[in-house]
Amino acid sequence: FVKYGTVGITGDYPRSGTGSAYFSGPSNAKADFEYYFSTPFAASQITAFGYDWYRDSSSTAPAHLHPTLRLFVDADGDSGTASDRGYLVFELAYNPSVTPVPTDTWTTENALGAALWSTGGLPDAFSNYTRALADWLALLPNLTVLGLSTGIGSGWSGSFEGAVDNIRLARNGVETVFNFELAEAVPGPASLPLLLAGLAALAVVRRRAGAG
């Protein structure tokens, strides 16, 4: 999803290879990468969850902001009802608050045991910022994962420029890593207003067993 922002796989901030998922936008812009699993799965299977992110020091958004990582979930696992769906969101502002966050360097986050706040039709949406995934599972034992999301914006004041790479999600010890790489030489981000449906096809996905 892109609103006034720019998203693309570029070589501006390479990480673990030639590229990364690039995000930028002015005040109040929103730009997201969304990936939906072909087969939803129980959130209780998750054994690792994290990513790498980068904030450029040219960003003027408040100093605690960085690209977020989200799980798109269904509260009761019933595909026949959609009103109980939403995102579980990781950001450093609640783990605990880090201000300013690092700039001009890649930061690796382990979000598995971190606080994840909720949106949409999930319980306590936008009001409880302390529950880790284990706490959400205790509250919602049938919690089901529908997809992954990462991005910037939604009411942020000030501009932002940065990137995400190496999104990690392990199920029962088998890890999938979304490592964004350039398929070929491409121009800079200003000419890459890619919609995120296209990004899924460009992401290099690696799987390996035994990841914690």
mmCIF file of N, CA, C and O in Angstrom, residues 107-152:
data_model
loop_
_atom_site.group_PDB
_atom_site.id
_atom_site.type_symbol
_atom_site.label_atom_id
_atom_site.label_comp_id
_atom_site.label_asym_id
_atom_site.label_seq_id
_atom_site.Cartn_x
_atom_site.Cartn_y
_atom_site.Cartn_z
ATOM 1 N N THR A 107 20.009 -1.797 11.953
ATOM 2 C CA THR A 107 19.678 -2.298 13.288
ATOM 3 C C THR A 107 18.898 -3.598 13.145
ATOM 4 O O THR A 107 17.936 -3.665 12.374
ATOM 5 N N THR A 108 19.330 -4.615 13.870
ATOM 6 C CA THR A 108 18.663 -5.918 13.845
ATOM 7 C C THR A 108 17.772 -6.056 15.059
ATOM 8 O O THR A 108 18.214 -5.813 16.189
ATOM 9 N N GLU A 109 16.503 -6.422 14.836
ATOM 10 C CA GLU A 109 15.538 -6.555 15.917
ATOM 11 C C GLU A 109 15.026 -7.987 16.032
ATOM 12 O O GLU A 109 14.693 -8.619 15.021
ATOM 13 N N ASN A 110 14.941 -8.471 17.262
ATOM 14 C CA ASN A 110 14.256 -9.717 17.576
ATOM 15 C C ASN A 110 12.919 -9.340 18.197
ATOM 16 O O ASN A 110 12.866 -8.863 19.328
ATOM 17 N N ALA A 111 11.838 -9.513 17.449
ATOM 18 C CA ALA A 111 10.527 -9.076 17.910
ATOM 19 C C ALA A 111 9.720 -10.190 18.567
ATOM 20 O O ALA A 111 8.588 -9.954 18.986
ATOM 21 N N LEU A 112 10.276 -11.380 18.676
ATOM 22 C CA LEU A 112 9.493 -12.509 19.180
ATOM 23 C C LEU A 112 8.995 -12.281 20.599
ATOM 24 O O LEU A 112 7.837 -12.540 20.911
ATOM 25 N N GLY A 113 9.869 -11.795 21.481
ATOM 26 C CA GLY A 113 9.470 -11.569 22.864
ATOM 27 C C GLY A 113 9.139 -10.124 23.170
ATOM 28 O O GLY A 113 8.962 -9.761 24.336
ATOM 29 N N ALA A 114 9.041 -9.301 22.127
ATOM 30 C CA ALA A 114 8.821 -7.867 22.311
ATOM 31 C C ALA A 114 7.333 -7.551 22.434
ATOM 32 O O ALA A 114 6.468 -8.352 22.081
ATOM 33 N N ALA A 115 7.045 -6.364 22.939
ATOM 34 C CA ALA A 115 5.665 -5.888 23.010
ATOM 35 C C ALA A 115 5.144 -5.607 21.608
ATOM 36 O O ALA A 115 5.826 -4.979 20.796
ATOM 37 N N LEU A 116 3.932 -6.089 21.336
ATOM 38 C CA LEU A 116 3.276 -5.898 20.045
ATOM 39 C C LEU A 116 1.906 -5.283 20.296
ATOM 40 O O LEU A 116 1.062 -5.907 20.942
ATOM 41 N N TRP A 117 1.675 -4.073 19.807
ATOM 42 C CA TRP A 117 0.374 -3.458 20.015
ATOM 43 C C TRP A 117 -0.550 -3.799 18.849
ATOM 44 O O TRP A 117 -0.097 -4.202 17.780
ATOM 45 N N SER A 118 -1.856 -3.663 19.075
ATOM 46 C CA SER A 118 -2.839 -4.179 18.120
ATOM 47 C C SER A 118 -3.604 -3.074 17.414
ATOM 48 O O SER A 118 -3.729 -1.948 17.904
ATOM 49 N N THR A 119 -4.136 -3.444 16.232
ATOM 50 C CA THR A 119 -4.955 -2.536 15.438
ATOM 51 C C THR A 119 -6.235 -3.255 15.020
ATOM 52 O O THR A 119 -6.442 -4.433 15.298
ATOM 53 N N GLY A 120 -7.086 -2.538 14.286
ATOM 54 C CA GLY A 120 -8.247 -3.140 13.657
ATOM 55 C C GLY A 120 -9.245 -3.713 14.641
ATOM 56 O O GLY A 120 -9.583 -3.085 15.649
ATOM 57 N N GLY A 121 -9.692 -4.942 14.384
ATOM 58 C CA GLY A 121 -10.690 -5.592 15.218
ATOM 59 C C GLY A 121 -10.131 -6.441 16.329
ATOM 60 O O GLY A 121 -10.880 -7.201 16.976
ATOM 61 N N LEU A 122 -8.835 -6.330 16.602
ATOM 62 C CA LEU A 122 -8.221 -7.103 17.683
ATOM 63 C C LEU A 122 -8.535 -6.461 19.033
ATOM 64 O O LEU A 122 -8.790 -5.257 19.113
ATOM 65 N N PRO A 123 -8.495 -7.243 20.115
ATOM 66 C CA PRO A 123 -8.755 -6.671 21.443
ATOM 67 C C PRO A 123 -7.779 -5.538 21.771
ATOM 68 O O PRO A 123 -6.602 -5.585 21.395
ATOM 69 N N ASP A 124 -8.281 -4.525 22.473
ATOM 70 C CA ASP A 124 -7.458 -3.412 22.969
ATOM 71 C C ASP A 124 -6.695 -2.690 21.864
ATOM 72 O O ASP A 124 -5.559 -2.240 22.064
ATOM 73 N N ALA A 125 -7.313 -2.581 20.695
ATOM 74 C CA ALA A 125 -6.645 -1.917 19.576
ATOM 75 C C ALA A 125 -6.256 -0.491 19.940
ATOM 76 O O ALA A 125 -7.057 0.267 20.479
ATOM 77 N N PHE A 126 -4.997 -0.151 19.689
ATOM 78 C CA PHE A 126 -4.446 1.184 19.924
ATOM 79 C C PHE A 126 -4.530 1.600 21.402
ATOM 80 O O PHE A 126 -4.489 2.793 21.709
ATOM 81 N N SER A 127 -4.613 0.637 22.308
ATOM 82 C CA SER A 127 -4.739 1.019 23.723
ATOM 83 C C SER A 127 -3.873 0.209 24.676
ATOM 84 O O SER A 127 -3.641 0.644 25.799
ATOM 85 N N ASN A 128 -3.390 -0.963 24.265
ATOM 86 C CA ASN A 128 -2.517 -1.770 25.123
ATOM 87 C C ASN A 128 -1.210 -1.993 24.380
ATOM 88 O O ASN A 128 -1.205 -2.538 23.276
ATOM 89 N N TYR A 129 -0.110 -1.572 25.000
ATOM 90 C CA TYR A 129 1.189 -1.605 24.322
ATOM 91 C C TYR A 129 2.201 -2.493 25.043
ATOM 92 O O TYR A 129 3.407 -2.315 24.896
ATOM 93 N N THR A 130 1.716 -3.466 25.810
ATOM 94 C CA THR A 130 2.612 -4.248 26.659
ATOM 95 C C THR A 130 2.639 -5.740 26.341
ATOM 96 O O THR A 130 3.506 -6.443 26.835
ATOM 97 N N ARG A 131 1.734 -6.250 25.521
ATOM 98 C CA ARG A 131 1.642 -7.695 25.307
ATOM 99 C C ARG A 131 2.650 -8.191 24.281
ATOM 100 O O ARG A 131 2.725 -7.682 23.162
ATOM 101 N N ALA A 132 3.394 -9.231 24.637
ATOM 102 C CA ALA A 132 4.227 -9.950 23.684
ATOM 103 C C ALA A 132 3.363 -11.011 22.993
ATOM 104 O O ALA A 132 2.203 -11.241 23.361
ATOM 105 N N LEU A 133 3.922 -11.691 22.000
ATOM 106 C CA LEU A 133 3.156 -12.690 21.268
ATOM 107 C C LEU A 133 2.612 -13.767 22.207
ATOM 108 O O LEU A 133 1.469 -14.207 22.051
ATOM 109 N N ALA A 134 3.409 -14.183 23.186
ATOM 110 C CA ALA A 134 2.946 -15.202 24.126
ATOM 111 C C ALA A 134 1.716 -14.724 24.899
ATOM 112 O O ALA A 134 0.802 -15.509 25.191
ATOM 113 N N ASP A 135 1.680 -13.444 25.218
ATOM 114 C CA ASP A 135 0.520 -12.891 25.926
ATOM 115 C C ASP A 135 -0.708 -12.863 25.015
ATOM 116 O O ASP A 135 -1.829 -13.130 25.461
ATOM 117 N N TRP A 136 -0.505 -12.531 23.743
ATOM 118 C CA TRP A 136 -1.615 -12.540 22.796
ATOM 119 C C TRP A 136 -2.159 -13.956 22.624
ATOM 120 O O TRP A 136 -3.379 -14.156 22.512
ATOM 121 N N LEU A 137 -1.283 -14.944 22.623
ATOM 122 C CA LEU A 137 -1.732 -16.334 22.481
ATOM 123 C C LEU A 137 -2.496 -16.793 23.713
ATOM 124 O O LEU A 137 -3.441 -17.589 23.603
ATOM 125 N N ALA A 138 -2.095 -16.322 24.880
ATOM 126 C CA ALA A 138 -2.844 -16.662 26.092
ATOM 127 C C ALA A 138 -4.245 -16.067 26.044
ATOM 128 O O ALA A 138 -5.212 -16.682 26.515
ATOM 129 N N LEU A 139 -4.357 -14.874 25.455
ATOM 130 C CA LEU A 139 -5.655 -14.207 25.340
ATOM 131 C C LEU A 139 -6.474 -14.779 24.185
ATOM 132 O O LEU A 139 -7.700 -14.931 24.295
ATOM 133 N N LEU A 140 -5.781 -15.111 23.087
ATOM 134 C CA LEU A 140 -6.442 -15.568 21.855
ATOM 135 C C LEU A 140 -5.775 -16.863 21.390
ATOM 136 O O LEU A 140 -4.933 -16.864 20.498
ATOM 137 N N PRO A 141 -6.132 -18.002 21.975
ATOM 138 C CA PRO A 141 -5.432 -19.262 21.672
ATOM 139 C C PRO A 141 -5.577 -19.723 20.228
ATOM 140 O O PRO A 141 -4.762 -20.528 19.760
ATOM 141 N N ASN A 142 -6.582 -19.233 19.499
ATOM 142 C CA ASN A 142 -6.773 -19.623 18.099
ATOM 143 C C ASN A 142 -6.234 -18.579 17.128
ATOM 144 O O ASN A 142 -6.569 -18.611 15.935
ATOM 145 N N LEU A 143 -5.411 -17.675 17.617
ATOM 146 C CA LEU A 143 -4.844 -16.617 16.785
ATOM 147 C C LEU A 143 -4.157 -17.221 15.561
ATOM 148 O O LEU A 143 -3.334 -18.126 15.673
ATOM 149 N N THR A 144 -4.502 -16.700 14.379
ATOM 150 C CA THR A 144 -4.012 -17.240 13.115
ATOM 151 C C THR A 144 -3.307 -16.143 12.321
ATOM 152 O O THR A 144 -3.772 -15.008 12.257
ATOM 153 N N VAL A 145 -2.167 -16.491 11.714
ATOM 154 C CA VAL A 145 -1.381 -15.537 10.932
ATOM 155 C C VAL A 145 -1.809 -15.589 9.475
ATOM 156 O O VAL A 145 -1.814 -16.662 8.854
ATOM 157 N N LEU A 146 -2.172 -14.440 8.936
ATOM 158 C CA LEU A 146 -2.582 -14.321 7.538
ATOM 159 C C LEU A 146 -1.492 -13.718 6.666
ATOM 160 O O LEU A 146 -1.454 -13.970 5.457
ATOM 161 N N GLY A 147 -0.618 -12.878 7.255
ATOM 162 C CA GLY A 147 0.391 -12.229 6.446
ATOM 163 C C GLY A 147 1.401 -11.469 7.276
ATOM 164 O O GLY A 147 1.343 -11.446 8.515
ATOM 165 N N LEU A 148 2.341 -10.857 6.578
ATOM 166 C CA LEU A 148 3.389 -10.017 7.157
ATOM 167 C C LEU A 148 3.303 -8.634 6.536
ATOM 168 O O LEU A 148 2.896 -8.482 5.378
ATOM 169 N N SER A 149 3.727 -7.636 7.282
ATOM 170 C CA SER A 149 3.715 -6.264 6.781
ATOM 171 C C SER A 149 4.869 -5.494 7.395
ATOM 172 O O SER A 149 5.256 -5.743 8.544
ATOM 173 N N THR A 150 5.415 -4.567 6.630
ATOM 174 C CA THR A 150 6.405 -3.642 7.156
ATOM 175 C C THR A 150 6.249 -2.322 6.419
ATOM 176 O O THR A 150 5.812 -2.294 5.269
ATOM 177 N N GLY A 151 6.555 -1.220 7.106
ATOM 178 C CA GLY A 151 6.404 0.055 6.425
ATOM 179 C C GLY A 151 6.555 1.251 7.331
ATOM 180 O O GLY A 151 6.988 1.144 8.481
ATOM 181 N N ILE A 152 6.174 2.398 6.778
ATOM 182 C CA ILE A 152 6.342 3.671 7.468
ATOM 183 C C ILE A 152 5.046 4.475 7.374
ATOM 184 O O ILE A 152 4.186 4.213 6.544
#
